[in-house]
Tab-separated table of C-alpha atoms in Angstrom:
chain	number	residue	atom	x	y	z
A	1	MET	CA	7.760	-14.871	-19.613
A	2	HIS	CA	5.445	-13.914	-16.862
A	3	ARG	CA	6.852	-10.789	-14.479
A	4	THR	CA	4.356	-11.121	-11.260
A	5	PRO	CA	5.555	-8.866	-7.858
A	6	LYS	CA	7.294	-11.241	-5.229
A	7	ARG	CA	4.936	-10.592	-2.661
A	8	TYR	CA	1.645	-8.490	-1.129
A	9	THR	CA	0.286	-7.034	1.512
A	10	ILE	CA	-2.769	-8.509	2.842
A	11	SER	CA	-4.053	-7.160	5.844
A	12	PRO	CA	-7.106	-8.755	7.458
A	13	LEU	CA	-11.169	-7.327	7.848
A	14	GLY	CA	-12.197	-8.764	10.517
A	15	VAL	CA	-11.729	-11.497	12.548
A	16	VAL	CA	-12.834	-15.449	14.191
A	17	HIS	CA	-14.693	-14.985	17.648
A	18	SER	CA	-14.797	-18.852	18.420
A	19	ARG	CA	-15.658	-21.509	21.154
A	20	LEU	CA	-12.983	-23.862	19.229
A	21	ARG	CA	-9.411	-22.683	20.790
A	22	SER	CA	-7.179	-24.497	18.767
A	23	ARG	CA	-6.484	-26.804	15.726
A	24	SER	CA	-6.854	-30.412	17.957
A	25	ALA	CA	-9.923	-28.968	19.361
A	26	ALA	CA	-11.202	-28.282	15.537
A	27	PRO	CA	-13.010	-30.358	13.268
A	28	ARG	CA	-11.117	-31.097	10.034
A	29	GLN	CA	-13.927	-29.126	7.613
A	30	GLY	CA	-17.128	-27.323	8.987
A	31	TYR	CA	-19.210	-30.336	7.601
A	32	LYS	CA	-18.350	-32.487	10.692
A	33	GLY	CA	-18.921	-30.605	13.465
A	34	ALA	CA	-18.367	-27.919	13.257
A	35	PRO	CA	-20.052	-24.797	15.820
A	36	SER	CA	-21.821	-21.468	14.874
A	37	ALA	CA	-19.053	-18.533	15.387
A	38	TRP	CA	-19.050	-14.752	14.865
A	39	VAL	CA	-17.227	-12.901	12.670
A	40	GLU	CA	-16.106	-8.876	13.765
A	41	VAL	CA	-15.781	-7.246	10.662
A	42	PHE	CA	-13.832	-4.408	11.312
A	43	PRO	CA	-14.599	-0.713	10.536
A	44	ARG	CA	-12.594	0.065	7.894
A	45	ALA	CA	-14.485	-3.079	5.479
A	46	ALA	CA	-17.965	-2.735	7.569
A	47	PRO	CA	-19.644	-0.977	4.792
A	48	ALA	CA	-18.490	-3.724	2.159
A	49	MET	CA	-21.128	-6.079	4.393
A	50	LYS	CA	-24.293	-4.250	3.267
A	51	GLY	CA	-26.708	-6.340	1.396
A	52	ILE	CA	-25.523	-9.287	3.790
A	53	SER	CA	-28.777	-11.163	5.137
A	54	VAL	CA	-29.692	-13.696	7.170
A	55	GLY	CA	-29.754	-16.985	5.975
A	56	HIS	CA	-27.611	-16.489	2.989
A	57	GLU	CA	-24.972	-18.500	2.867
A	58	ILE	CA	-21.337	-16.648	1.830
A	59	ILE	CA	-18.332	-17.412	1.351
A	60	LEU	CA	-15.275	-16.725	4.174
A	61	ILE	CA	-11.803	-17.059	3.731
A	62	THR	CA	-9.855	-16.865	6.511
A	63	TRP	CA	-5.906	-16.723	7.123
A	64	LEU	CA	-5.058	-19.604	8.711
A	65	HIS	CA	-2.174	-18.157	11.590
A	66	LYS	CA	-1.044	-20.923	12.687
A	67	ALA	CA	-0.031	-23.088	9.908
A	68	ASP	CA	3.075	-24.311	8.872
A	69	ARG	CA	3.820	-22.474	5.656
A	70	LYS	CA	6.946	-24.408	4.684
A	71	THR	CA	4.716	-27.573	4.172
A	72	LEU	CA	4.225	-29.145	0.620
A	73	LEU	CA	3.957	-32.763	1.174
A	74	VAL	CA	0.827	-34.413	3.933
A	75	HIS	CA	-0.519	-38.038	4.922
A	76	PRO	CA	-4.118	-36.719	4.154
A	77	HIS	CA	-6.509	-36.355	6.970
A	78	GLY	CA	-3.103	-37.189	9.127
A	79	ASN	CA	-3.039	-40.974	8.365
A	80	GLU	CA	0.087	-42.060	8.033
A	81	GLU	CA	-0.614	-44.722	6.413
A	82	VAL	CA	-1.774	-43.165	3.173
A	83	PRO	CA	1.112	-41.678	1.038
A	84	LEU	CA	2.636	-38.316	0.966
A	85	THR	CA	0.330	-36.154	-1.518
A	86	GLY	CA	0.779	-32.609	-2.390
A	87	VAL	CA	-1.270	-29.952	-0.296
A	88	PHE	CA	-2.238	-28.446	-3.654
A	89	SER	CA	-4.360	-31.523	-4.047
A	90	THR	CA	-5.673	-31.620	-0.545
A	91	ARG	CA	-7.596	-29.309	2.446
A	92	SER	CA	-4.384	-28.924	4.966
A	93	PRO	CA	-4.324	-25.941	6.637
A	94	ASP	CA	-0.264	-26.224	6.115
A	95	ARG	CA	0.392	-24.527	3.211
A	96	PRO	CA	2.636	-22.178	2.024
A	97	ASN	CA	-0.184	-19.917	1.700
A	98	PRO	CA	-2.766	-20.740	4.034
A	99	PHE	CA	-5.553	-19.703	3.117
A	100	GLY	CA	-8.505	-21.512	4.680
A	101	LEU	CA	-12.336	-20.983	2.564
A	102	HIS	CA	-15.380	-22.104	4.245
A	103	ARG	CA	-18.979	-21.830	3.013
A	104	VAL	CA	-21.298	-20.286	5.993
A	105	SER	CA	-24.782	-19.869	6.442
A	106	VAL	CA	-25.441	-16.846	7.601
A	107	LEU	CA	-27.455	-16.995	11.163
A	108	GLU	CA	-27.995	-13.204	12.705
A	109	LEU	CA	-26.356	-10.022	12.631
A	110	LYS	CA	-25.625	-7.858	14.988
A	111	GLY	CA	-24.205	-4.490	13.890
A	112	SER	CA	-20.782	-5.344	12.129
A	113	ARG	CA	-20.729	-8.555	13.457
A	114	ILE	CA	-21.884	-11.929	11.248
A	115	LYS	CA	-23.039	-15.109	13.409
A	116	VAL	CA	-22.604	-17.991	10.878
A	117	LYS	CA	-22.206	-21.723	10.957
A	118	PRO	CA	-20.346	-23.917	10.744
A	119	LEU	CA	-17.055	-22.340	10.864
A	120	GLU	CA	-14.025	-25.286	12.022
A	121	ALA	CA	-11.549	-21.808	11.975
A	122	ILE	CA	-10.759	-21.498	15.052
A	123	ASP	CA	-10.893	-18.298	18.191
A	124	GLY	CA	-8.691	-15.672	16.713
A	125	THR	CA	-9.022	-16.616	12.629
A	126	PRO	CA	-8.206	-13.282	10.726
A	127	VAL	CA	-10.770	-13.180	7.926
A	128	VAL	CA	-9.722	-11.916	4.382
A	129	ASP	CA	-12.334	-11.706	2.588
A	130	ILE	CA	-16.182	-13.123	2.336
A	131	LYS	CA	-17.876	-13.643	-1.315
A	132	SER	CA	-21.387	-14.524	-2.239
A	133	THR	CA	-21.859	-17.937	-3.335
A	134	LEU	CA	-22.510	-18.015	-7.363
A	135	ARG	CA	-25.797	-20.333	-7.991
A	136	LEU	CA	-24.917	-24.065	-6.769
A	137	SER	CA	-24.243	-25.525	-9.605
A	138	ASP	CA	-21.055	-22.739	-9.534
A	139	ASP	CA	-20.147	-22.680	-6.322
A	140	ARG	CA	-16.349	-23.068	-5.939
B	1	MET	CA	-10.187	-8.654	22.115
B	2	HIS	CA	-8.331	-10.810	19.702
B	3	ARG	CA	-4.483	-9.219	18.637
B	4	THR	CA	-4.710	-10.039	15.060
B	5	PRO	CA	-1.182	-8.737	12.882
B	6	LYS	CA	-1.885	-5.593	11.045
B	7	ARG	CA	-0.735	-7.851	7.911
B	8	TYR	CA	0.673	-10.616	6.169
B	9	THR	CA	2.387	-10.894	2.715
B	10	ILE	CA	1.735	-13.589	0.549
B	11	SER	CA	3.745	-14.623	-2.690
B	12	PRO	CA	2.298	-15.330	-5.577
B	13	LEU	CA	2.993	-19.685	-6.276
B	14	GLY	CA	2.062	-19.763	-10.131
B	15	VAL	CA	0.814	-17.455	-12.409
B	16	VAL	CA	-2.061	-17.970	-14.794
B	17	HIS	CA	-1.274	-17.851	-18.903
B	18	SER	CA	-4.463	-17.053	-20.786
B	19	ARG	CA	-5.649	-15.546	-24.362
B	20	LEU	CA	-7.532	-13.414	-21.987
B	21	ARG	CA	-5.681	-10.214	-21.645
B	22	SER	CA	-7.906	-7.638	-19.473
B	23	ARG	CA	-10.265	-7.397	-17.497
B	24	SER	CA	-13.114	-5.847	-20.226
B	25	ALA	CA	-11.751	-9.635	-22.542
B	26	ALA	CA	-13.230	-12.003	-19.339
B	27	PRO	CA	-16.460	-13.316	-18.763
B	28	ARG	CA	-17.576	-12.315	-15.218
B	29	GLN	CA	-17.487	-16.552	-14.185
B	30	GLY	CA	-15.684	-19.352	-15.625
B	31	TYR	CA	-19.014	-20.245	-16.368
B	32	LYS	CA	-19.984	-17.656	-18.232
B	33	GLY	CA	-18.238	-18.937	-21.525
B	34	ALA	CA	-14.227	-18.548	-19.869
B	35	PRO	CA	-11.530	-20.572	-21.807
B	36	SER	CA	-8.827	-23.219	-20.978
B	37	ALA	CA	-5.589	-21.510	-19.958
B	38	TRP	CA	-2.274	-23.035	-17.806
B	39	VAL	CA	-0.791	-22.049	-14.359
B	40	GLU	CA	2.462	-22.678	-14.444
B	41	VAL	CA	3.842	-23.190	-11.007
B	42	PHE	CA	6.904	-21.650	-10.122
B	43	PRO	CA	9.180	-23.819	-8.726
B	44	ARG	CA	9.450	-23.586	-4.800
B	45	ALA	CA	5.620	-24.818	-4.750
B	46	ALA	CA	6.019	-27.188	-7.488
B	47	PRO	CA	6.306	-30.741	-5.438
B	48	ALA	CA	2.351	-29.293	-3.738
B	49	MET	CA	1.026	-30.789	-6.895
B	50	LYS	CA	1.526	-34.226	-6.261
B	51	GLY	CA	-1.533	-35.876	-6.116
B	52	ILE	CA	-3.006	-33.385	-9.154
B	53	SER	CA	-4.634	-35.746	-12.015
B	54	VAL	CA	-6.646	-35.075	-15.085
B	55	GLY	CA	-10.336	-35.227	-14.540
B	56	HIS	CA	-9.438	-33.954	-11.021
B	57	GLU	CA	-11.588	-30.724	-10.167
B	58	ILE	CA	-9.832	-28.406	-7.813
B	59	ILE	CA	-10.386	-24.622	-7.005
B	60	LEU	CA	-7.522	-21.875	-7.662
B	61	ILE	CA	-7.512	-19.379	-4.590
B	62	THR	CA	-5.986	-16.186	-7.688
B	63	TRP	CA	-4.782	-12.392	-6.770
B	64	LEU	CA	-7.057	-9.930	-8.996
B	65	HIS	CA	-3.720	-8.145	-9.420
B	66	LYS	CA	-5.757	-5.647	-11.487
B	67	ALA	CA	-8.638	-4.573	-8.389
B	68	ASP	CA	-9.120	-1.390	-6.853
B	69	ARG	CA	-8.619	-2.678	-3.615
B	70	LYS	CA	-9.928	0.954	-2.601
B	71	THR	CA	-14.290	-0.342	-3.326
B	72	LEU	CA	-16.450	-1.458	-1.397
B	73	LEU	CA	-19.272	-0.858	-2.628
B	74	VAL	CA	-20.496	-1.739	-6.315
B	75	HIS	CA	-23.480	-1.869	-8.480
B	76	PRO	CA	-23.793	-6.019	-9.498
B	77	HIS	CA	-23.146	-7.002	-12.455
B	78	GLY	CA	-22.085	-3.402	-13.287
B	79	ASN	CA	-25.963	-2.531	-13.260
B	80	GLU	CA	-26.507	0.814	-12.754
B	81	GLU	CA	-29.662	0.231	-11.732
B	82	VAL	CA	-29.187	-2.066	-9.682
B	83	PRO	CA	-28.955	-0.072	-5.998
B	84	LEU	CA	-24.883	-0.179	-4.236
B	85	THR	CA	-24.324	-3.293	-2.624
B	86	GLY	CA	-21.297	-4.437	-0.491
B	87	VAL	CA	-18.814	-6.339	-1.991
B	88	PHE	CA	-18.147	-9.021	0.687
B	89	SER	CA	-22.107	-9.972	-0.705
B	90	THR	CA	-21.415	-9.715	-4.616
B	91	ARG	CA	-18.160	-11.998	-6.704
B	92	SER	CA	-16.883	-8.363	-7.563
B	93	PRO	CA	-13.209	-8.369	-8.349
B	94	ASP	CA	-13.472	-4.916	-6.752
B	95	ARG	CA	-12.560	-5.627	-3.181
B	96	PRO	CA	-9.730	-4.725	0.237
B	97	ASN	CA	-7.805	-8.297	-0.733
B	98	PRO	CA	-8.943	-9.440	-4.273
B	99	PHE	CA	-9.105	-12.791	-4.020
B	100	GLY	CA	-9.822	-14.415	-7.175
B	101	LEU	CA	-11.713	-18.392	-6.147
B	102	HIS	CA	-11.805	-20.447	-9.186
B	103	ARG	CA	-12.791	-24.194	-9.614
B	104	VAL	CA	-11.493	-25.547	-12.436
B	105	SER	CA	-11.145	-29.135	-14.055
B	106	VAL	CA	-7.892	-30.582	-14.903
B	107	LEU	CA	-7.442	-30.801	-18.414
B	108	GLU	CA	-3.775	-31.497	-19.016
B	109	LEU	CA	-0.311	-32.292	-16.683
B	110	LYS	CA	2.957	-30.561	-18.295
B	111	GLY	CA	5.842	-30.456	-15.887
B	112	SER	CA	4.674	-28.029	-13.724
B	113	ARG	CA	2.040	-26.544	-15.643
B	114	ILE	CA	-1.127	-27.595	-15.323
B	115	LYS	CA	-4.573	-26.699	-17.969
B	116	VAL	CA	-7.469	-26.145	-16.272
B	117	LYS	CA	-11.055	-25.241	-17.547
B	118	PRO	CA	-13.263	-22.636	-16.960
B	119	LEU	CA	-10.622	-20.023	-15.771
B	120	GLU	CA	-11.868	-16.223	-16.294
B	121	ALA	CA	-8.720	-14.734	-14.571
B	122	ILE	CA	-6.352	-12.717	-17.036
B	123	ASP	CA	-3.316	-14.008	-18.614
B	124	GLY	CA	-1.005	-12.999	-15.705
B	125	THR	CA	-3.574	-13.469	-13.158
B	126	PRO	CA	-1.359	-14.709	-9.942
B	127	VAL	CA	-2.301	-17.717	-7.865
B	128	VAL	CA	-1.570	-17.325	-4.893
B	129	ASP	CA	-3.437	-21.678	-3.633
B	130	ILE	CA	-4.126	-24.849	-4.842
B	131	LYS	CA	-6.984	-26.730	-3.092
B	132	SER	CA	-9.028	-30.269	-3.768
B	133	THR	CA	-12.584	-29.535	-3.828
B	134	LEU	CA	-14.640	-31.776	-1.000
B	135	ARG	CA	-17.489	-33.796	-1.506
B	136	LEU	CA	-19.891	-31.790	-3.842
B	137	SER	CA	-22.613	-31.174	-1.065
B	138	ASP	CA	-19.806	-29.143	1.349
B	139	ASP	CA	-18.127	-27.784	-2.081
B	140	ARG	CA	-17.361	-23.905	-0.830
């Protein structure tokens, strides 16, 4: 048996500023008409932005702070005619560790702010990591 | 200004069982020759697996527990001839919130264990979330 610690602590490294103000206003995925948004990177993490340029694609990992962490089963797409499915085989925001994954393009850089598109995360969503994409065939 | 809580707590939902025992033994990315591995999903999260099937592609989010969380700048690919770059524009495991992103295929299911490939995460790596992939053009 492996022993893993029971918990880890993460601190937000940034925050989303968006015109999307509520989950009900947000599209289910970025590609479904999500707007551009600004990611404010906090000062302590700002050096880690070095190398991000306009035109790059990056992956944001967010913490979906409005999620219900007790949800294990959902009706996909909110359609109650679809049988209940485990959240691990969906992109439901409701899940035990509610991470959001967002592949976005960098539109603009201003100090420690990054304008990206498309982003379905709502205003105030914490950003917990940013990664480069890999070559296209291996993006994850 | 948005106010975000200073920290969030995450609990591992599973753990990687792999023949890769150390970071030095692990390829830098899954597609670089990483082996198959078993993901053990812990009982409290096992219901969330419903719907995952052999042949599916899924995305694992891991917690890279051996990472150095103080690293903000790295030489990409460990090559000191490449200028220091911010970790947000790389896939370095060393970063303030050391999440790993792994797109893998499901090879086998056995109870609450999922055999996947390829996975470059080392033995004992905590799994903190599992997601479905989206349609190919929008995977992230």
